[in-house]
Each structure stands twice: as C-alpha cells, then as structure tokens.
Coordinates of C-alpha atoms in Angstrom, one line a residue:
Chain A
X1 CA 165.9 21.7 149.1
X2 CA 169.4 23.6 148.7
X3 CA 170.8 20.5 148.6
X4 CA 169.3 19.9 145.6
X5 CA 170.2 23.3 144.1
X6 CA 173.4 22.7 144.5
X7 CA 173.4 19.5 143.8
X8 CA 172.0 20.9 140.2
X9 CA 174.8 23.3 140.1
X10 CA 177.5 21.0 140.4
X11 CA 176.4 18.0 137.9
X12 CA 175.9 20.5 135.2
X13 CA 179.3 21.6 135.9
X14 CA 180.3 18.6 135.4
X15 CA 178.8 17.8 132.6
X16 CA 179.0 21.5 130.6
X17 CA 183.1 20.8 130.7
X18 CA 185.2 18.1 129.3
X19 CA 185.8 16.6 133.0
X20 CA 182.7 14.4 133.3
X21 CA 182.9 13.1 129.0
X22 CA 186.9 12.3 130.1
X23 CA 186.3 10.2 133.0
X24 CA 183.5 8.5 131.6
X25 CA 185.3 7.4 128.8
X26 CA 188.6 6.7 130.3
X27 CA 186.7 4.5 133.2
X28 CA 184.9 3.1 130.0
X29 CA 187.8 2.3 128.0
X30 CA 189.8 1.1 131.1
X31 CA 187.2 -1.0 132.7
X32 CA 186.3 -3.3 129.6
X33 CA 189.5 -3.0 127.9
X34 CA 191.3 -4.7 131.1
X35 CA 188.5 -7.3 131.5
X36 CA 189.3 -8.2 128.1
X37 CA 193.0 -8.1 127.9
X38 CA 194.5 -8.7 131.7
X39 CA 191.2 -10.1 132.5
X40 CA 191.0 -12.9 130.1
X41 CA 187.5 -12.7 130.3
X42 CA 186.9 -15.0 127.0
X43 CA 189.2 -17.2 128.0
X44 CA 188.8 -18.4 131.2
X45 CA 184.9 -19.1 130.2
X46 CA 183.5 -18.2 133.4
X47 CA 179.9 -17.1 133.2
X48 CA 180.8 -14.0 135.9
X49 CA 182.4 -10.9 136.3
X50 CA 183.9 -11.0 139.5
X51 CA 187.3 -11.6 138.1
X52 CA 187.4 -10.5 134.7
X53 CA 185.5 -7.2 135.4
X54 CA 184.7 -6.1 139.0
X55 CA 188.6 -7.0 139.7
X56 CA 190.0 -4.1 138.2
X57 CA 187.7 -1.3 139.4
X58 CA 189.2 -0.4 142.5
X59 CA 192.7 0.2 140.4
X60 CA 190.9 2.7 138.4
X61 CA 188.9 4.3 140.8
X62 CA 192.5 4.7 143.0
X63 CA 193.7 7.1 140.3
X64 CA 190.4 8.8 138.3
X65 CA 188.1 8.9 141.7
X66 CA 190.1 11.7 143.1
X67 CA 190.1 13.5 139.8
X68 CA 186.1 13.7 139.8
X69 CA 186.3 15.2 143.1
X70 CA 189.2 17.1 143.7
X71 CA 187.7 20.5 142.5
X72 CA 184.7 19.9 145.2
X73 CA 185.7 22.5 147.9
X74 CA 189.5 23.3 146.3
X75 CA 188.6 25.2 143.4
X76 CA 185.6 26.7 145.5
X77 CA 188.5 28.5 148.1
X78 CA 190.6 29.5 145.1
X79 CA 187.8 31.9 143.3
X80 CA 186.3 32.8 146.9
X81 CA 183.0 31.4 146.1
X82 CA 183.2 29.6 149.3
X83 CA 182.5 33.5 150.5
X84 CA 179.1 33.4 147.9
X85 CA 177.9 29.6 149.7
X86 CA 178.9 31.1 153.3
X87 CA 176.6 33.8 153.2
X88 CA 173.5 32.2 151.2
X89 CA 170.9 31.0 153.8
X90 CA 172.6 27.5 153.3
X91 CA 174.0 25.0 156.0
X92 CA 177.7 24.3 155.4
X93 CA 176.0 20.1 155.4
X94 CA 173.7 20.9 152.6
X95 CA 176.3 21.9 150.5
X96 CA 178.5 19.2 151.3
X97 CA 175.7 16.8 150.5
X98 CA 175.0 18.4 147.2
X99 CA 178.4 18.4 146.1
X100 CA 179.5 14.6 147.3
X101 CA 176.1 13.4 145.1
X102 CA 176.8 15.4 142.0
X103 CA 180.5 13.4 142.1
X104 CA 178.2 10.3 142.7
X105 CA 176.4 10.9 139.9
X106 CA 179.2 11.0 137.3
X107 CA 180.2 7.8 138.5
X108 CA 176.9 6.2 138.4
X109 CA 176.3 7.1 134.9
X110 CA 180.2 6.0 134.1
X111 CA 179.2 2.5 135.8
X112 CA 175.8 2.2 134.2
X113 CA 177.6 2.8 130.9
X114 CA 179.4 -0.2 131.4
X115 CA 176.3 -2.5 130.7
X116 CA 177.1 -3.9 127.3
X117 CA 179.1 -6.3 129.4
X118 CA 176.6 -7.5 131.4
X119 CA 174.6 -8.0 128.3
X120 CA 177.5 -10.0 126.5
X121 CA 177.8 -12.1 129.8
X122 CA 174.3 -13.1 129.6
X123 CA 174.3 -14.0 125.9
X124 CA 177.4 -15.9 126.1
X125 CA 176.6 -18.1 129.5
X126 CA 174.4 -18.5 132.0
X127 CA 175.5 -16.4 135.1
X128 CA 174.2 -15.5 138.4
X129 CA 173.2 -12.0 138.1
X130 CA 172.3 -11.2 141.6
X131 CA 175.7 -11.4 142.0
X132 CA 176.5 -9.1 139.3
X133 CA 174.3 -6.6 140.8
X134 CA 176.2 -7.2 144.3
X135 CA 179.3 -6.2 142.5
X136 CA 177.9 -3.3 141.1
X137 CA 177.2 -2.0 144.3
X138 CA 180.3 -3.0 146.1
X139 CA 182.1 -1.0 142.9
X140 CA 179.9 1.8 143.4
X141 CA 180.6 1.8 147.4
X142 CA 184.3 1.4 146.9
X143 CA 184.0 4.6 144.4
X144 CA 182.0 6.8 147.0
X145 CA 184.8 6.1 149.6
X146 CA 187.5 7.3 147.4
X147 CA 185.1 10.5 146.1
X148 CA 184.7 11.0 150.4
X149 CA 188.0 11.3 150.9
X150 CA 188.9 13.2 148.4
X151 CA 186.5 15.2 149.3
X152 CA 187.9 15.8 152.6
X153 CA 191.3 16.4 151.2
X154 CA 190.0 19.3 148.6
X155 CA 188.3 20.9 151.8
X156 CA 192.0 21.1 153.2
X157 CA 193.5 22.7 150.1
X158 CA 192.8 25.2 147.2
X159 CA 195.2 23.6 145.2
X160 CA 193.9 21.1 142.8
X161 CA 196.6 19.5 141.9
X162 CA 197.6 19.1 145.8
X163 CA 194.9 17.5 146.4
X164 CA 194.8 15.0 143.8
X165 CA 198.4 14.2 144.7
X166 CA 197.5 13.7 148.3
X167 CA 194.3 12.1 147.7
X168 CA 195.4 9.2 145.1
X169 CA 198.3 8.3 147.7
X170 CA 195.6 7.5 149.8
X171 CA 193.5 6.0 147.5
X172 CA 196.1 3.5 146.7
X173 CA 197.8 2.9 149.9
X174 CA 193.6 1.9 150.6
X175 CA 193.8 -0.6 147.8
X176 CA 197.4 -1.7 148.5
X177 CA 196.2 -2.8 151.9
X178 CA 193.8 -5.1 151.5
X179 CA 195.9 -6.9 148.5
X180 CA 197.1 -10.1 149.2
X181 CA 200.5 -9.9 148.3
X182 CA 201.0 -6.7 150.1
X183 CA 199.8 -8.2 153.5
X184 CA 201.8 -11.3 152.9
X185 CA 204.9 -8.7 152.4
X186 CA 203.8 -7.0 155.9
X187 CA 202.9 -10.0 157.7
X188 CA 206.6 -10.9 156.6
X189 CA 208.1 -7.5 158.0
X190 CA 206.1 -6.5 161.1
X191 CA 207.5 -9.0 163.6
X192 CA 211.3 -8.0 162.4
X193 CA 210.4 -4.1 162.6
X194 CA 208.4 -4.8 166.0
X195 CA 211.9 -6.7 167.5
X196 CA 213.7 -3.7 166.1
X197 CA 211.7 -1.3 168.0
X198 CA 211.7 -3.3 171.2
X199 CA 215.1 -3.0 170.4
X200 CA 215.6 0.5 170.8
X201 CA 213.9 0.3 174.5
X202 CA 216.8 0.1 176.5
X203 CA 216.1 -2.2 179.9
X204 CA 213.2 -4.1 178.6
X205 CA 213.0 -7.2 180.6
X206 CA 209.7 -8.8 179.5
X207 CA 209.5 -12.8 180.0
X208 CA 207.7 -13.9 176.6
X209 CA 209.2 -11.2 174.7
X210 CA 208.7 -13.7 171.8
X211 CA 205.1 -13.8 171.9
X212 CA 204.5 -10.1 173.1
X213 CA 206.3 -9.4 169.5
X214 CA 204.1 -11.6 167.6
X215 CA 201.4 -10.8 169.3
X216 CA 202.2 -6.7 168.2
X217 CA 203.1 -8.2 164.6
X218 CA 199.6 -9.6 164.6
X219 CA 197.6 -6.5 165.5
X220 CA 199.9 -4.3 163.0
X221 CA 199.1 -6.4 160.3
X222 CA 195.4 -6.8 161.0
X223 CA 195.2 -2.9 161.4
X224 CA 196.7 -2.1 158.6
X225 CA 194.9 -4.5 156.3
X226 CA 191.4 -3.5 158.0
X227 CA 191.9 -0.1 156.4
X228 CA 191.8 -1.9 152.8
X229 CA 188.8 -1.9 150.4
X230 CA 188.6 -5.1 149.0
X231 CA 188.1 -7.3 151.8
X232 CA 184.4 -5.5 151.8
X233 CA 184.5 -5.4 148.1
X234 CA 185.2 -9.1 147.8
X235 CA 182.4 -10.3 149.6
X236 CA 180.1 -7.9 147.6
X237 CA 181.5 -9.1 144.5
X238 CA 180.5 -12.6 145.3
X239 CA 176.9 -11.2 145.8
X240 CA 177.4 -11.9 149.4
X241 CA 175.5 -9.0 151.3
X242 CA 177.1 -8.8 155.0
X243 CA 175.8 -6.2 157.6
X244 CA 179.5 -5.8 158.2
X245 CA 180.4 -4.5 155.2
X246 CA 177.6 -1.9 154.5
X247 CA 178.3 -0.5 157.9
X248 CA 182.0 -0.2 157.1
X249 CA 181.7 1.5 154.0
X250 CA 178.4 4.0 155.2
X251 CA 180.7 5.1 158.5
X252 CA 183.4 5.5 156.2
X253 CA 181.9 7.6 153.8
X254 CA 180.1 9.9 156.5
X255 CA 183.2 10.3 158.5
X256 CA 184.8 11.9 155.7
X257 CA 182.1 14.3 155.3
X258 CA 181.7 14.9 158.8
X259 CA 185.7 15.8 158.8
X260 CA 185.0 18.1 155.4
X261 CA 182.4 19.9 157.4
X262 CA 184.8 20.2 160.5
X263 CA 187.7 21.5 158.5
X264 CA 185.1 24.1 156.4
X265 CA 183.8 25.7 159.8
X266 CA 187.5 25.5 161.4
X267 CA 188.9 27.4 158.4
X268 CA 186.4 30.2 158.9
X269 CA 187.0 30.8 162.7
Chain B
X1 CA 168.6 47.3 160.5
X2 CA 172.1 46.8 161.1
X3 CA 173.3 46.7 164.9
X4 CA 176.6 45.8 165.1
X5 CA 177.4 45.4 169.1
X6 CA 181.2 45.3 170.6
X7 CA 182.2 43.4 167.3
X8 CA 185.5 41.7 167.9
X9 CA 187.9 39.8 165.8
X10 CA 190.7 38.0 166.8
X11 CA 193.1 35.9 164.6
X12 CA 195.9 34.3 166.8
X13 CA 197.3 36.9 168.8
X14 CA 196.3 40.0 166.1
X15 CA 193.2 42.1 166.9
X16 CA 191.6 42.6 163.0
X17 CA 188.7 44.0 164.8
X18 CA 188.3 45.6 168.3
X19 CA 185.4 46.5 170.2
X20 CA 183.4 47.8 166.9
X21 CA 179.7 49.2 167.8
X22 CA 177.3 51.2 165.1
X23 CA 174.0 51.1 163.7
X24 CA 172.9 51.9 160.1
X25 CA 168.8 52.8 159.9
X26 CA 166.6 52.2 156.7
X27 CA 167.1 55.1 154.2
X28 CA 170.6 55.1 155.6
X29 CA 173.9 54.4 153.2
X30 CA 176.5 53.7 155.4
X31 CA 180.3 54.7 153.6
X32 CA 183.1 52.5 155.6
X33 CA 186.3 53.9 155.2
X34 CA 189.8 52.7 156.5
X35 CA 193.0 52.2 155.1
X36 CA 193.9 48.6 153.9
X37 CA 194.5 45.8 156.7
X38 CA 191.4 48.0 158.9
X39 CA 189.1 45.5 159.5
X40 CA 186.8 46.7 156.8
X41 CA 186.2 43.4 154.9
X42 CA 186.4 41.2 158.3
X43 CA 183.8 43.0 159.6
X44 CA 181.5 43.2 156.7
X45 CA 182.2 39.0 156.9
X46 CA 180.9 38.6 160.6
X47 CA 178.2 40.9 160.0
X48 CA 177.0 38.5 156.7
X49 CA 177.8 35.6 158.9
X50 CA 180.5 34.0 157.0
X51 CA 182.9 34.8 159.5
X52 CA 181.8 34.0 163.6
X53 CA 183.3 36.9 165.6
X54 CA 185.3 35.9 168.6
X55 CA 182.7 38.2 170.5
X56 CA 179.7 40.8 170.3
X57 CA 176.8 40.3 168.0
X58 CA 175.8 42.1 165.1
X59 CA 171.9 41.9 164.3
X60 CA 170.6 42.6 161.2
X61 CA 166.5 43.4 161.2
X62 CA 166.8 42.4 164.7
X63 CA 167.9 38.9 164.4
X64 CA 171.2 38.2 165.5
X65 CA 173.8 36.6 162.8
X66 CA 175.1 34.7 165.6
X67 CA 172.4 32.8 167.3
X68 CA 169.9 32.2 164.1
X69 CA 172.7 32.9 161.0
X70 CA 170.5 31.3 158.4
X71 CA 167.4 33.4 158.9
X72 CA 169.5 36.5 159.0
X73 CA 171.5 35.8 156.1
X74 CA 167.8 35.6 154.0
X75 CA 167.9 39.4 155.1
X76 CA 171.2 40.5 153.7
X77 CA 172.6 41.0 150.1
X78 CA 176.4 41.0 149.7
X79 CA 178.6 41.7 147.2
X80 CA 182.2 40.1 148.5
X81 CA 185.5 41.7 147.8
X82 CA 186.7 40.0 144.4
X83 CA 183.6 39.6 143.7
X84 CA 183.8 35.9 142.7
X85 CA 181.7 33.6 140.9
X86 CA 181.4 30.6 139.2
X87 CA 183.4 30.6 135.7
X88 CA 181.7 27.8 134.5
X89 CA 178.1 29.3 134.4
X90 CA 176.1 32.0 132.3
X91 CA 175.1 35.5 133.7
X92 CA 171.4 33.8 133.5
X93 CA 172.3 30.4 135.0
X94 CA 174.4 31.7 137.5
X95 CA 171.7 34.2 139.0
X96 CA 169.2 31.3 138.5
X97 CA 171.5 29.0 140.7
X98 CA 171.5 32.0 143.0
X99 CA 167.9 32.8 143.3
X100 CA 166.8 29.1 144.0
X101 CA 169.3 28.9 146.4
X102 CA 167.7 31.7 148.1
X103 CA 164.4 29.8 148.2
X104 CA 162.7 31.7 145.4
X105 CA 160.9 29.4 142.4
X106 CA 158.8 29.2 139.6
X107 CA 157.7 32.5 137.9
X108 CA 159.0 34.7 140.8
X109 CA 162.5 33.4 140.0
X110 CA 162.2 34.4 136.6
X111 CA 160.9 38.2 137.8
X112 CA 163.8 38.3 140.3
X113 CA 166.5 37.6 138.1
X114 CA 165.1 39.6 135.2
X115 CA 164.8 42.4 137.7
X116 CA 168.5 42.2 138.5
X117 CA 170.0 41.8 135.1
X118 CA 167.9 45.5 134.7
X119 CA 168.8 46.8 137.4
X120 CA 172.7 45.9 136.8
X121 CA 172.4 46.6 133.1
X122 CA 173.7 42.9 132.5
X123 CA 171.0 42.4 129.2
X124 CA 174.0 42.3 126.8
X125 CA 175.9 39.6 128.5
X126 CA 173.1 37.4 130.0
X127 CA 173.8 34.4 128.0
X128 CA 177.3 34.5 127.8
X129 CA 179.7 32.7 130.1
X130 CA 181.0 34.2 133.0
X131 CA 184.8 33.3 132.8
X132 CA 184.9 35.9 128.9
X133 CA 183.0 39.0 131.3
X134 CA 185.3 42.0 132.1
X135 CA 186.0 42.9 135.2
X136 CA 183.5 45.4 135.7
X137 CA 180.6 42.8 134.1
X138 CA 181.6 40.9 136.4
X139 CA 181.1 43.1 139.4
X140 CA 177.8 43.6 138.0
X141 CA 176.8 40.1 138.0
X142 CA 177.8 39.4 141.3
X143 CA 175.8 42.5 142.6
X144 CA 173.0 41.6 140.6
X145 CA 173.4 38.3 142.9
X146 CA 173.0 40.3 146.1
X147 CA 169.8 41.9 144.6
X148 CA 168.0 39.1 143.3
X149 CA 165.8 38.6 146.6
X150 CA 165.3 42.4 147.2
X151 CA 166.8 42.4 150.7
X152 CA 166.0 44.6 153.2
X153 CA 169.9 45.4 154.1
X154 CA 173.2 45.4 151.3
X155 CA 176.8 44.7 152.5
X156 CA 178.9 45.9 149.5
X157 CA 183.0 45.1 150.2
X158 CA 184.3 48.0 147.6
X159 CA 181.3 48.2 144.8
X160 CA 183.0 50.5 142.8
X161 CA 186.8 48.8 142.3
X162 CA 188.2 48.2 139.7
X163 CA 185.4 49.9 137.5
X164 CA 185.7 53.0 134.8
X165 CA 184.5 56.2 135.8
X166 CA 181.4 55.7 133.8
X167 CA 180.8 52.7 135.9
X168 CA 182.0 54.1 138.9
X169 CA 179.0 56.8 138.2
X170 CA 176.2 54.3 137.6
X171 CA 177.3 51.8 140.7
X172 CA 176.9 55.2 143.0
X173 CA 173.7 56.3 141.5
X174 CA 172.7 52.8 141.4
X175 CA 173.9 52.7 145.7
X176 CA 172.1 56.1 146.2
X177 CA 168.4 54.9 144.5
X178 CA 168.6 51.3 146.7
X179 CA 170.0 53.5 149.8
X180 CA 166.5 54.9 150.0
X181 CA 164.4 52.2 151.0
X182 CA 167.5 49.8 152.5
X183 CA 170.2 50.1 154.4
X184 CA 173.0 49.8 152.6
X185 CA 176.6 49.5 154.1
X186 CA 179.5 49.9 151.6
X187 CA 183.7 50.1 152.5
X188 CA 185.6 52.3 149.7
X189 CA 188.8 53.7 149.7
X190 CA 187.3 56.5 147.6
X191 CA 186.9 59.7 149.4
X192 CA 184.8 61.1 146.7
X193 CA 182.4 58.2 146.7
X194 CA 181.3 59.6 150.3
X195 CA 180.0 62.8 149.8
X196 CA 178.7 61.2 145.9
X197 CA 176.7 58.2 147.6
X198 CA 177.0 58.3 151.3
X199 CA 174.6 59.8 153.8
X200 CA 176.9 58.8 156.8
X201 CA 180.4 57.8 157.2
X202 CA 182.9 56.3 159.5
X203 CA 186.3 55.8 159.3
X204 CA 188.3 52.6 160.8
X205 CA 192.0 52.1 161.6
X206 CA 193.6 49.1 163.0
X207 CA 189.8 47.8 164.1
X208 CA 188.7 50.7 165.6
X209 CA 186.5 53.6 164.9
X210 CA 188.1 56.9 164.9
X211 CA 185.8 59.3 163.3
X212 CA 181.5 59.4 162.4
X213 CA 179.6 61.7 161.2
X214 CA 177.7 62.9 157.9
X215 CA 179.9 63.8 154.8
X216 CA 179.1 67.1 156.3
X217 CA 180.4 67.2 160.1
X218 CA 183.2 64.5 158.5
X219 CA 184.6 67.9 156.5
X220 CA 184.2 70.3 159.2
X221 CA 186.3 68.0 161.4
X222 CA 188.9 68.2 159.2
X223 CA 189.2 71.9 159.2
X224 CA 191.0 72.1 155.9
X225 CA 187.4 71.2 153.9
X226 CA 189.3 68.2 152.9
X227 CA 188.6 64.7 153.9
X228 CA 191.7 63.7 152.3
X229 CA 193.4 65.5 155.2
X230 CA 190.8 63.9 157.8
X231 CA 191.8 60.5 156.8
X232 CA 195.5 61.4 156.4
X233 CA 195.5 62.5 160.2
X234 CA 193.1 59.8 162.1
X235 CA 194.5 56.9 160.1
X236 CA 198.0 55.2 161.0
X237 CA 200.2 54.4 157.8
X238 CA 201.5 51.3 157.4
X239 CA 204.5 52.3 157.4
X240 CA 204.1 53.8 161.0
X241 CA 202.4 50.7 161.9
X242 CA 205.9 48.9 160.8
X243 CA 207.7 51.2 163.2

C-alpha cells in the first residue's frame, strides 16, 4: 500500500519534469534511428528484429538507464527527505520497491512507444512474433538490471552526477563483457597476464605450470564474461525462454535492491 | 507520551548523546535547549526512529521506537531541521502524498490536509510549487506535514528558524494551542521562545542534561533573572570544547 504511494509520487515526478519526455524521446529517436541506419534493417530483408532492432538496446540503455534512475535515493540525501521517508510509518523495502517500479515504468512506456516497428515489420514480412515479444522482454530485463544498479549506486551517493558517472562505467563494462570481440581480446590476454603473475611468485615449482595457467586463463575469462548481459539477452531475443536466464536476471535485480536497502539502514546507524 | 530511557548515541569513538533520560506528559510542551553540536537534533532523530540509538529506548505512547518503530512512528509528527521537501510537488500534492502515506484516504484525506493548510495558514500557496515558497512557507508546509494525521506527540527540530518575527509569533502561538492536548517536544536556540511557548525546559551540553525545570525554577537558578546567564554558565563553548 505505501508502496504504491510512493510509487505514485515518483512517476509523477517523472513525468511533471522534462526527465521522463527526454528519455523517452532520445530512447525513441536512438532505438529506430540505429535499426534503420547501423541496423540496415531494409536492407538485409529479414522479417525480425533481433538484429536490426533488439541489437542496439543494451548500448542505449548503458548510457540513458542510469540517467532515469540516478536521482532515486541521491537527490533524496541531498534535500534530507530521506529524513521525511525515515520517519513516515514506512519500511525502508517499500520505498525501495516504489521507487525501482516508477523507473520501470518510464522505460516500459519508452519501449512500448517503440511499436510502430513492430507494426512496419509485420506489414513488410512475415515474422515470428513470439519472438519479438521474447525480445521485448529480454530488453526490458536487461533495462531493469541497469535501473538496479543504479539504484544501488544513488543509495551510496548524494551526488547525481557521481552516480551517473559511476553507474554508466558499470553499465558498460556489463555490456563490454558479454561482447564477442571483447572476450576474444581477453581470452587473448588472460593466459599472458596469468604467466606474468605466476611470475612475480618467487619459488614456484609447480609440474604442469602450463596447464595450471590455462586452466586460470579459462576461469578468468569465463568469470568475467558471465557478468555480461547479452549472453541472457541473446537467447531471449531469439524467443528462446531458458529457466537460466530468468533466474540470472531476477537474482540480479533483487541483489541490487537488497544491497540499496543495506547501504540505506548502514548510513543511518 | 514521550519516555526517553538512558538514550545513547555513539558515532565512532564521539559520544553525540550520553545517558539521556526524560519524560514529557500530555498538555506538556517540552523546550530543548543546547548549544550547537548538543545532541539536540540526534536525539530528536532516535526518538522519531530515523536514527537507531546505540542503546536505551525511547517510547512514545508506550510503544517503544525501537522494538515496533513503524507503529510508533503513526504516533509522532515531526518537523526535521531544514525542513525539507520535495521541490517538485505542490503544497496540495505534497501533503496529499504525505497523508496517504500515513494511511489516511478518501474524504478523510481531503479533511486532513485541508485541516493543515488552516492550521499553517498555507491557503495562499496551496497550488503553487514548492521549489518558488520562501523559506518560512516552507517551514509551514513541512509542519503542516507533521499535522496532517493529528498525532498524539510533535517532534519539532527548531520551528521557528529562519522565520520573521511575525512568524516567529504565530509558530509559538500555534506550539502553545497544539501543546494543550499533545505533547509537543521542540529544540530552539531562542531563549525567549521558552518562557513564550514552553511549559518545561531542559538544557543539553555535549549529550548530557545539565539543567530542568519550568521557565520559572530555570530563572531562579540562574540567580541573575536571566536565562541568558543560565545557559552562558551550564553550557561549554565551543571554543572551550577546542581547548
């Protein structure tokens, strides 16, 4: 119920300032302009939009995500609201929950804004749109993660422009990731930079050295692509729902807000 | 209605409040006096729950802020230091937001907040937006906020700063009308304000409590008739502090 309240509070927020309009149309402009242009949407004549379209969303959302959210809790600790929310009969949780959907929101009505595309998909060709529904969820999921962590980054601040700084660098090293050519480029480096750090232990007198440094390389490079978006995005986007995926992005997202709601009560003692 | 019990509160190695015990009963307006840096605003903040003490209780209508925090806080009004709302709202919206969010609805929300833009004297300004109020509109609005559910106990962090006289006047006849059926606890720096609005005062320094009485006995102590002099010689400067 105060969830809701507040919830109320911050979407017309959002929407009685220029923030929400700008988003919306940059996303808007950004989105179909690139599937367009980059995308070669007419071109390539594929009846889809995993390419043209759904391709580009996690590069927009790495830099305009954090912008939606980064006045969540920030701007909240620089007026001394957060002293108003503290002392209403509301649990720190509610609010959190209130807050993270009214950023939701914005983005769903950005995405759902984007529908003349699927309409001009369907009148030009025949395509699977179960798929294209997959991909709107996967770009909606990818967009939460970025609004959660964000999220946990304003709760850390009350400066905006901190947080937006701090929260796109993670949004893109998220995106980065996951990218082919960036785990190609680590895959390349991670067995030289494990060597060089075996290297610095002086007396190591391992047998297989060779395959203990591969073996490292390996696990480096599957960490640090496991932390990237568009494995999970990829799959949505071919309208392929996996248990796995779902999972990953849900425990993302809560963890986030379970961290926001740590940092909140930590702050106060 | 206000039992604050060996309230203690410790940031890192510095004591902000020590050991800090007193009571204020219905019909009872509570002036909390102290130099800057006493422990005045930290302890109004445990006693509204925002912030947990490192030990002691304080209950409030008998229900301890500590162990049930969410029902006690439906008991309290406050009015914070800055008095700080959001910009981006209306006087109206804002103490709409504020009255739903204190669980009232329908056409009782409507009476509350009508009550309080009365009461606060906010008519002119209800439909304009909160970031063009003056500073003392603004203090209105935010006390209006502590209002809206009629509570049965008021926490006010320094009503009257920052206000014209004229304001400062209405604010203390305002605290003195409430003060007889709540229990009202407000911090000033004002000595005056205690013998205009208080019927008890008490005067902290460095987290402790080092004089209580009625405006009365308070003057007495003194021995001059001044309370100026009271505070000047139970408070530490902070320039002695430094020393």
């Amino acid at each position: 119920m105060s969830s809701l309240t507040i919830y109320k509070r911050e979407l017309s927020s959002y929407f009685s300032q220029p923030t929400a309009y700008a988003i919306i149309v940059i996303f808007l402009i950004g989105s179909l302009g690139l599937t367009f242009t980059f995308g070669n949407f007419m071109r390539i004549g594929d009846a889809s939009l995993e390419w043209s379209f759904f391709f580009w969303h996690p590069w927009i959302y790495m830099l305009l995500a954090p912008a939606v959210g980064m006045k969540l809790w920030a701007d909240e600790q620089r007026t001394g609201t957060i002293e108003l929310l503290g002392t209403f009969p509301v649990s720190t949780w509610s609010a959190i929950l209130g807050k993270f959907l009214a950023a939701a929101t914005v983005w769903l009505v950005a995405l759902l804004l984007t529908f003349p595309i699927v309409i001009t998909v369907n009148y030009l060709g025949d395509p699977d749109n179960g798929a294209i529904i997959a991909g709107y969820i996967g770009s909606f999921l990818v967009c939460c993660t970025f609004l959660a962590i964000t999220m946990l980054v304003s709760a850390c601040t009350r400066d905006q422009v901190v947080c937006l700084i701090v929260s796109v660098t993670v949004c893109v090293m998220m995106v980065l990731c996951g990218y082919d050519d960036f785990k190609m480029a680590v895959s390349k480096s991670a067995p030289s930079f494990v060597s060089f750090l075996v290297d610095l232990i002086p007396f190591v007198n391992i047998a297989n050295i060779q395959t203990g440094i591969d073996q490292t390389a390996a696990t480096i490079v599957e960490g640090v692509t496991s932390i990237g978006v568009w494995e999970h995005f990829r799959s949505l986007n071919r309208g392929l729902f996996r248990l796995q995926d779902l999972v990953w992005f849900g425990s993302f997202i809560v963890l986030c807000l379970l961290g926001t709601s740590a940092i909140l009560s930590s702050k106060r003692a | 209605m206000i039992e604050v019990e060996n309230l203690t509160k410790q940031f890192g190695s510095k004591h902000a409040v020590e050991d800090l015990s007193f009571t204020v009963r219905k019909g009872e307006v509570l002036g909390f006096l102290g130099p800057n840096g006493a422990g005045k605003s930290t302890t109004m903040r445990m006693i509204t729950g925002f912030l947990p003490p490192t030990a002691g209780d304080a209950k409030v209508c008998g229900i301890s802020v500590v162990d049930r925090p969410s029902e006690a806080k439906t008991k309290i009004g406050y009015l914070p230091e800055s008095a700080p709302l959001y910009n981006d709202m209306t006087v109206y919206g804002f103490l709409k937001f504020c009255a739903s969010i204190r669980g009232l609805g329908g056409s009782a929300k409507k009476d509350a907040v009508e009550r309080a833009i009365e009461t606060c004297f906010l008519e002119n300004v209800a439909k304009q937006s909160i970031d063009t109020l003056s500073k003392g509109y603004r203090h209105r609005t935010c006390l209006a906020q502590a209002l809206l559910h009629d509570p049965e106990v008021l926490i006010l962090d320094e009503p009257t700063d920052g206000l014209d006289p004229n304001q400062k006047h209405e604010v203390r006849q305002l605290i003195k009308r409430l003060g007889e059926k709540k229990a009202i606890l407000f911090s000033t720096h004002i000595l005056e304000e205690v013998d205009a609005a208080c019927t008890r005062a008490v005067i902290v320094d460095r987290g402790r409590i080092v004089a209580d009485g009625t405006p009365a006995e308070l003057i007495e102590q003194s021995g001059t008739g001044s309370l100026t002099d009271l505070f000047r010689r139970v408070t530490t400067r902070d320039t002695e502090q430094a020393a």
